[in-house]
Amino acid sequence: MRHVGGIRHIWRLTVSGARDWLRVLRGAEPFHIPVAGPPGSAAAFQNPEAVSGFASITPPGSSWRNETCARTFLVPSYRLARKVRRIRIPILYCIAESDDVVPPQLGMKAASRPPRGELRAYPGGHFDPFLGETLERMASDQIEFLSRQLQSASGTPSRAAG
């Protein structure tokens, strides 16, 4: 979340999360915040494309609502790059080059650390991997990666290796 809105945003989410927990302890309804909103809002994701991005991946008639319990953001931060060196199995990282929610540099750093890590980068922002051509290309790369790993594990030569 620090990449989405900085320390001020983290503070707002923390206060909202504490408010939610207090309500839960009293037996009251949860305190919700929007998942997506414009920059400067109380939403969890407050980047310029948040609202339109979520709308683009939400099918018509969906029951999804733009809200979440605020306590969701009271969990300790997860720092992927610290733990990935321990990953000994093949792992594929797929990142969007212009992601303004998860900075691409974090994915690149994480992908460089596991001994068997691979990286694929795709043009576009945070929501593009869920749509159209980027989705198709990413799915194809993931299938190729998994096929190659399964062929390698079974001892069958892989056409994609090399």
PDB file of C-alpha atoms in Angstrom:
ATOM      1  CA  MET A   1       0.000   0.000   0.000  1.00  0.00           C
ATOM      2  CA  ARG A   2       2.923   2.345   0.459  1.00  0.00           C
ATOM      3  CA  HIS A   3       3.379   2.298  -3.306  1.00  0.00           C
ATOM      4  CA  VAL A   4      -0.242   3.253  -3.893  1.00  0.00           C
ATOM      5  CA  GLY A   5      -0.563   6.355  -1.741  1.00  0.00           C
ATOM      6  CA  GLY A   6       2.432   6.766   0.538  1.00  0.00           C
ATOM      7  CA  ILE A   7       2.628   7.062   4.313  1.00  0.00           C
ATOM      8  CA  ARG A   8      -0.441   9.293   4.563  1.00  0.00           C
ATOM      9  CA  HIS A   9      -2.496   6.644   2.821  1.00  0.00           C
ATOM     10  CA  ILE A  10      -1.139   3.914   5.111  1.00  0.00           C
ATOM     11  CA  TRP A  11      -2.091   6.060   8.110  1.00  0.00           C
ATOM     12  CA  ARG A  12      -5.664   6.496   6.806  1.00  0.00           C
ATOM     13  CA  LEU A  13      -5.985   2.762   6.191  1.00  0.00           C
ATOM     14  CA  THR A  14      -4.645   2.004   9.682  1.00  0.00           C
ATOM     15  CA  VAL A  15      -7.148   4.369  11.322  1.00  0.00           C
ATOM     16  CA  SER A  16      -9.974   2.899   9.231  1.00  0.00           C
ATOM     17  CA  GLY A  17      -8.832  -0.623  10.133  1.00  0.00           C
ATOM     18  CA  ALA A  18      -8.792   0.201  13.855  1.00  0.00           C
ATOM     19  CA  ARG A  19     -12.284   1.671  13.511  1.00  0.00           C
ATOM     20  CA  ASP A  20     -13.435  -1.539  11.847  1.00  0.00           C
ATOM     21  CA  TRP A  21     -11.934  -3.751  14.605  1.00  0.00           C
ATOM     22  CA  LEU A  22     -13.583  -1.644  17.303  1.00  0.00           C
ATOM     23  CA  ARG A  23     -16.925  -2.078  15.571  1.00  0.00           C
ATOM     24  CA  VAL A  24     -16.398  -5.836  15.356  1.00  0.00           C
ATOM     25  CA  LEU A  25     -15.535  -6.012  19.068  1.00  0.00           C
ATOM     26  CA  ARG A  26     -18.787  -4.186  19.880  1.00  0.00           C
ATOM     27  CA  GLY A  27     -20.768  -6.548  17.661  1.00  0.00           C
ATOM     28  CA  ALA A  28     -21.552  -3.805  15.146  1.00  0.00           C
ATOM     29  CA  GLU A  29     -21.530  -4.066  11.374  1.00  0.00           C
ATOM     30  CA  PRO A  30     -18.063  -3.890   9.762  1.00  0.00           C
ATOM     31  CA  PHE A  31     -16.674  -0.560   8.638  1.00  0.00           C
ATOM     32  CA  HIS A  32     -16.138  -0.697   4.895  1.00  0.00           C
ATOM     33  CA  ILE A  33     -13.950   1.405   2.658  1.00  0.00           C
ATOM     34  CA  PRO A  34     -13.982   1.519  -1.138  1.00  0.00           C
ATOM     35  CA  VAL A  35     -11.576  -0.819  -2.883  1.00  0.00           C
ATOM     36  CA  ALA A  36     -11.036   1.620  -5.768  1.00  0.00           C
ATOM     37  CA  GLY A  37     -11.286   5.394  -5.850  1.00  0.00           C
ATOM     38  CA  PRO A  38      -9.660   8.496  -7.242  1.00  0.00           C
ATOM     39  CA  PRO A  39      -6.298   9.738  -5.931  1.00  0.00           C
ATOM     40  CA  GLY A  40      -6.599  11.231  -2.453  1.00  0.00           C
ATOM     41  CA  SER A  41      -9.751   9.291  -1.603  1.00  0.00           C
ATOM     42  CA  ALA A  42     -10.213   6.853   1.286  1.00  0.00           C
ATOM     43  CA  ALA A  43     -10.117   3.913  -1.147  1.00  0.00           C
ATOM     44  CA  ALA A  44      -7.535   1.162  -0.827  1.00  0.00           C
ATOM     45  CA  PHE A  45      -6.467   1.560  -4.459  1.00  0.00           C
ATOM     46  CA  GLN A  46      -6.387   5.240  -5.259  1.00  0.00           C
ATOM     47  CA  ASN A  47      -4.438   5.457  -8.454  1.00  0.00           C
ATOM     48  CA  PRO A  48      -5.768   7.286 -11.531  1.00  0.00           C
ATOM     49  CA  GLU A  49      -6.933   4.081 -13.238  1.00  0.00           C
ATOM     50  CA  ALA A  50      -8.331   2.280 -10.180  1.00  0.00           C
ATOM     51  CA  VAL A  51     -12.039   2.854 -10.780  1.00  0.00           C
ATOM     52  CA  SER A  52     -11.942   2.299 -14.543  1.00  0.00           C
ATOM     53  CA  GLY A  53      -9.537  -0.642 -14.103  1.00  0.00           C
ATOM     54  CA  PHE A  54     -11.814  -2.521 -11.725  1.00  0.00           C
ATOM     55  CA  ALA A  55     -14.790  -1.689 -13.943  1.00  0.00           C
ATOM     56  CA  SER A  56     -12.955  -3.127 -16.958  1.00  0.00           C
ATOM     57  CA  ILE A  57     -12.466  -6.521 -15.285  1.00  0.00           C
ATOM     58  CA  THR A  58     -15.901  -6.735 -13.651  1.00  0.00           C
ATOM     59  CA  PRO A  59     -18.413  -8.460 -15.905  1.00  0.00           C
ATOM     60  CA  PRO A  60     -21.938  -7.071 -16.312  1.00  0.00           C
ATOM     61  CA  GLY A  61     -24.291  -8.420 -13.658  1.00  0.00           C
ATOM     62  CA  SER A  62     -21.436  -9.206 -11.267  1.00  0.00           C
ATOM     63  CA  SER A  63     -22.202  -9.244  -7.545  1.00  0.00           C
ATOM     64  CA  TRP A  64     -18.842  -7.594  -6.807  1.00  0.00           C
ATOM     65  CA  ARG A  65     -19.153  -4.400  -4.785  1.00  0.00           C
ATOM     66  CA  ASN A  66     -16.528  -1.703  -4.537  1.00  0.00           C
ATOM     67  CA  GLU A  67     -15.964  -2.184  -0.803  1.00  0.00           C
ATOM     68  CA  THR A  68     -13.886  -4.145   1.655  1.00  0.00           C
ATOM     69  CA  CYS A  69     -13.615  -4.403   5.428  1.00  0.00           C
ATOM     70  CA  ALA A  70     -11.062  -1.836   6.538  1.00  0.00           C
ATOM     71  CA  ARG A  71      -9.360  -4.308   8.925  1.00  0.00           C
ATOM     72  CA  THR A  72      -7.983  -6.042   5.824  1.00  0.00           C
ATOM     73  CA  PHE A  73      -5.194  -3.482   5.825  1.00  0.00           C
ATOM     74  CA  LEU A  74      -4.061  -4.044   9.415  1.00  0.00           C
ATOM     75  CA  VAL A  75      -2.010  -7.105   8.452  1.00  0.00           C
ATOM     76  CA  PRO A  76       1.772  -6.731   8.529  1.00  0.00           C
ATOM     77  CA  SER A  77       3.294  -5.794   5.219  1.00  0.00           C
ATOM     78  CA  TYR A  78       4.526  -8.636   3.076  1.00  0.00           C
ATOM     79  CA  ARG A  79       7.932  -8.155   1.534  1.00  0.00           C
ATOM     80  CA  LEU A  80       8.227 -10.673  -1.238  1.00  0.00           C
ATOM     81  CA  ALA A  81      11.832  -9.924  -2.156  1.00  0.00           C
ATOM     82  CA  ARG A  82      13.037 -10.965   1.325  1.00  0.00           C
ATOM     83  CA  LYS A  83      11.712 -14.505   1.093  1.00  0.00           C
ATOM     84  CA  VAL A  84      12.149 -15.503  -2.532  1.00  0.00           C
ATOM     85  CA  ARG A  85      15.733 -16.751  -2.245  1.00  0.00           C
ATOM     86  CA  ARG A  86      14.301 -19.744  -0.408  1.00  0.00           C
ATOM     87  CA  ILE A  87      12.195 -20.773  -3.396  1.00  0.00           C
ATOM     88  CA  ARG A  88      13.956 -23.767  -4.945  1.00  0.00           C
ATOM     89  CA  ILE A  89      11.319 -24.731  -7.508  1.00  0.00           C
ATOM     90  CA  PRO A  90      10.958 -23.074 -10.894  1.00  0.00           C
ATOM     91  CA  ILE A  91       8.917 -19.889 -10.614  1.00  0.00           C
ATOM     92  CA  LEU A  92       7.625 -17.506 -13.240  1.00  0.00           C
ATOM     93  CA  TYR A  93       7.039 -13.822 -12.513  1.00  0.00           C
ATOM     94  CA  CYS A  94       4.689 -11.974 -14.850  1.00  0.00           C
ATOM     95  CA  ILE A  95       4.701  -8.199 -14.450  1.00  0.00           C
ATOM     96  CA  ALA A  96       3.102  -5.235 -16.143  1.00  0.00           C
ATOM     97  CA  GLU A  97       5.728  -2.690 -17.186  1.00  0.00           C
ATOM     98  CA  SER A  98       3.627   0.368 -16.273  1.00  0.00           C
ATOM     99  CA  ASP A  99       1.916  -0.998 -13.158  1.00  0.00           C
ATOM    100  CA  ASP A 100       1.191   1.854 -10.750  1.00  0.00           C
ATOM    101  CA  VAL A 101      -0.037  -0.442  -7.947  1.00  0.00           C
ATOM    102  CA  VAL A 102       2.775  -2.995  -7.796  1.00  0.00           C
ATOM    103  CA  PRO A 103       5.899  -1.252  -9.067  1.00  0.00           C
ATOM    104  CA  PRO A 104       7.580  -3.317 -11.811  1.00  0.00           C
ATOM    105  CA  GLN A 105      10.956  -2.883 -10.086  1.00  0.00           C
ATOM    106  CA  LEU A 106       9.685  -5.004  -7.174  1.00  0.00           C
ATOM    107  CA  GLY A 107       8.778  -7.853  -9.508  1.00  0.00           C
ATOM    108  CA  MET A 108      12.094  -7.579 -11.318  1.00  0.00           C
ATOM    109  CA  LYS A 109      13.994  -7.657  -8.040  1.00  0.00           C
ATOM    110  CA  ALA A 110      12.001 -10.623  -6.759  1.00  0.00           C
ATOM    111  CA  ALA A 111      12.423 -12.547 -10.022  1.00  0.00           C
ATOM    112  CA  SER A 112      16.201 -12.139  -9.947  1.00  0.00           C
ATOM    113  CA  ARG A 113      16.609 -13.780  -6.537  1.00  0.00           C
ATOM    114  CA  PRO A 114      15.311 -17.357  -6.708  1.00  0.00           C
ATOM    115  CA  PRO A 115      17.819 -19.699  -8.337  1.00  0.00           C
ATOM    116  CA  ARG A 116      15.229 -20.897 -10.860  1.00  0.00           C
ATOM    117  CA  GLY A 117      13.219 -17.703 -11.287  1.00  0.00           C
ATOM    118  CA  GLU A 118      12.101 -16.426 -14.682  1.00  0.00           C
ATOM    119  CA  LEU A 119      10.639 -13.066 -15.612  1.00  0.00           C
ATOM    120  CA  ARG A 120       8.191 -12.038 -18.313  1.00  0.00           C
ATOM    121  CA  ALA A 121       7.209  -8.396 -18.717  1.00  0.00           C
ATOM    122  CA  TYR A 122       4.156  -7.126 -20.553  1.00  0.00           C
ATOM    123  CA  PRO A 123       3.219  -3.667 -21.747  1.00  0.00           C
ATOM    124  CA  GLY A 124       0.480  -1.895 -19.838  1.00  0.00           C
ATOM    125  CA  GLY A 125      -0.702  -1.132 -16.348  1.00  0.00           C
ATOM    126  CA  HIS A 126      -2.015  -3.068 -13.381  1.00  0.00           C
ATOM    127  CA  PHE A 127      -5.256  -4.236 -14.977  1.00  0.00           C
ATOM    128  CA  ASP A 128      -3.971  -5.061 -18.467  1.00  0.00           C
ATOM    129  CA  PRO A 129      -2.952  -8.657 -17.604  1.00  0.00           C
ATOM    130  CA  PHE A 130      -6.646  -9.403 -17.043  1.00  0.00           C
ATOM    131  CA  LEU A 131      -7.731  -8.187 -20.475  1.00  0.00           C
ATOM    132  CA  GLY A 132      -7.462  -8.895 -24.184  1.00  0.00           C
ATOM    133  CA  GLU A 133      -4.120  -9.382 -25.868  1.00  0.00           C
ATOM    134  CA  THR A 134      -2.048  -9.066 -22.691  1.00  0.00           C
ATOM    135  CA  LEU A 135      -4.155 -11.752 -20.998  1.00  0.00           C
ATOM    136  CA  GLU A 136      -3.740 -14.042 -24.008  1.00  0.00           C
ATOM    137  CA  ARG A 137       0.014 -13.494 -24.193  1.00  0.00           C
ATOM    138  CA  MET A 138       0.496 -13.969 -20.451  1.00  0.00           C
ATOM    139  CA  ALA A 139      -1.602 -17.143 -20.415  1.00  0.00           C
ATOM    140  CA  SER A 140       0.392 -18.500 -23.355  1.00  0.00           C
ATOM    141  CA  ASP A 141       3.685 -17.754 -21.561  1.00  0.00           C
ATOM    142  CA  GLN A 142       2.409 -19.434 -18.393  1.00  0.00           C
ATOM    143  CA  ILE A 143       1.306 -22.545 -20.305  1.00  0.00           C
ATOM    144  CA  GLU A 144       4.687 -22.698 -22.053  1.00  0.00           C
ATOM    145  CA  PHE A 145       6.481 -22.336 -18.697  1.00  0.00           C
ATOM    146  CA  LEU A 146       4.400 -25.058 -17.055  1.00  0.00           C
ATOM    147  CA  SER A 147       4.744 -27.371 -20.061  1.00  0.00           C
ATOM    148  CA  ARG A 148       8.505 -26.921 -20.049  1.00  0.00           C
ATOM    149  CA  GLN A 149       8.697 -27.648 -16.319  1.00  0.00           C
ATOM    150  CA  LEU A 150       6.527 -30.758 -16.611  1.00  0.00           C
ATOM    151  CA  GLN A 151       8.537 -32.051 -19.581  1.00  0.00           C
ATOM    152  CA  SER A 152      11.761 -31.434 -17.692  1.00  0.00           C
ATOM    153  CA  ALA A 153      10.451 -33.229 -14.612  1.00  0.00           C
ATOM    154  CA  SER A 154       9.359 -36.229 -16.688  1.00  0.00           C
ATOM    155  CA  GLY A 155      12.657 -36.402 -18.602  1.00  0.00           C
ATOM    156  CA  THR A 156      10.979 -35.621 -21.918  1.00  0.00           C
ATOM    157  CA  PRO A 157      12.977 -33.166 -24.036  1.00  0.00           C
ATOM    158  CA  SER A 158      11.312 -29.777 -24.303  1.00  0.00           C
ATOM    159  CA  ARG A 159      10.919 -27.947 -27.608  1.00  0.00           C
ATOM    160  CA  ALA A 160      10.940 -24.609 -25.757  1.00  0.00           C
ATOM    161  CA  ALA A 161      14.149 -25.249 -23.813  1.00  0.00           C
ATOM    162  CA  GLY A 162      17.267 -23.596 -24.929  1.00  0.00           C
TER     163      GLY A 162
END
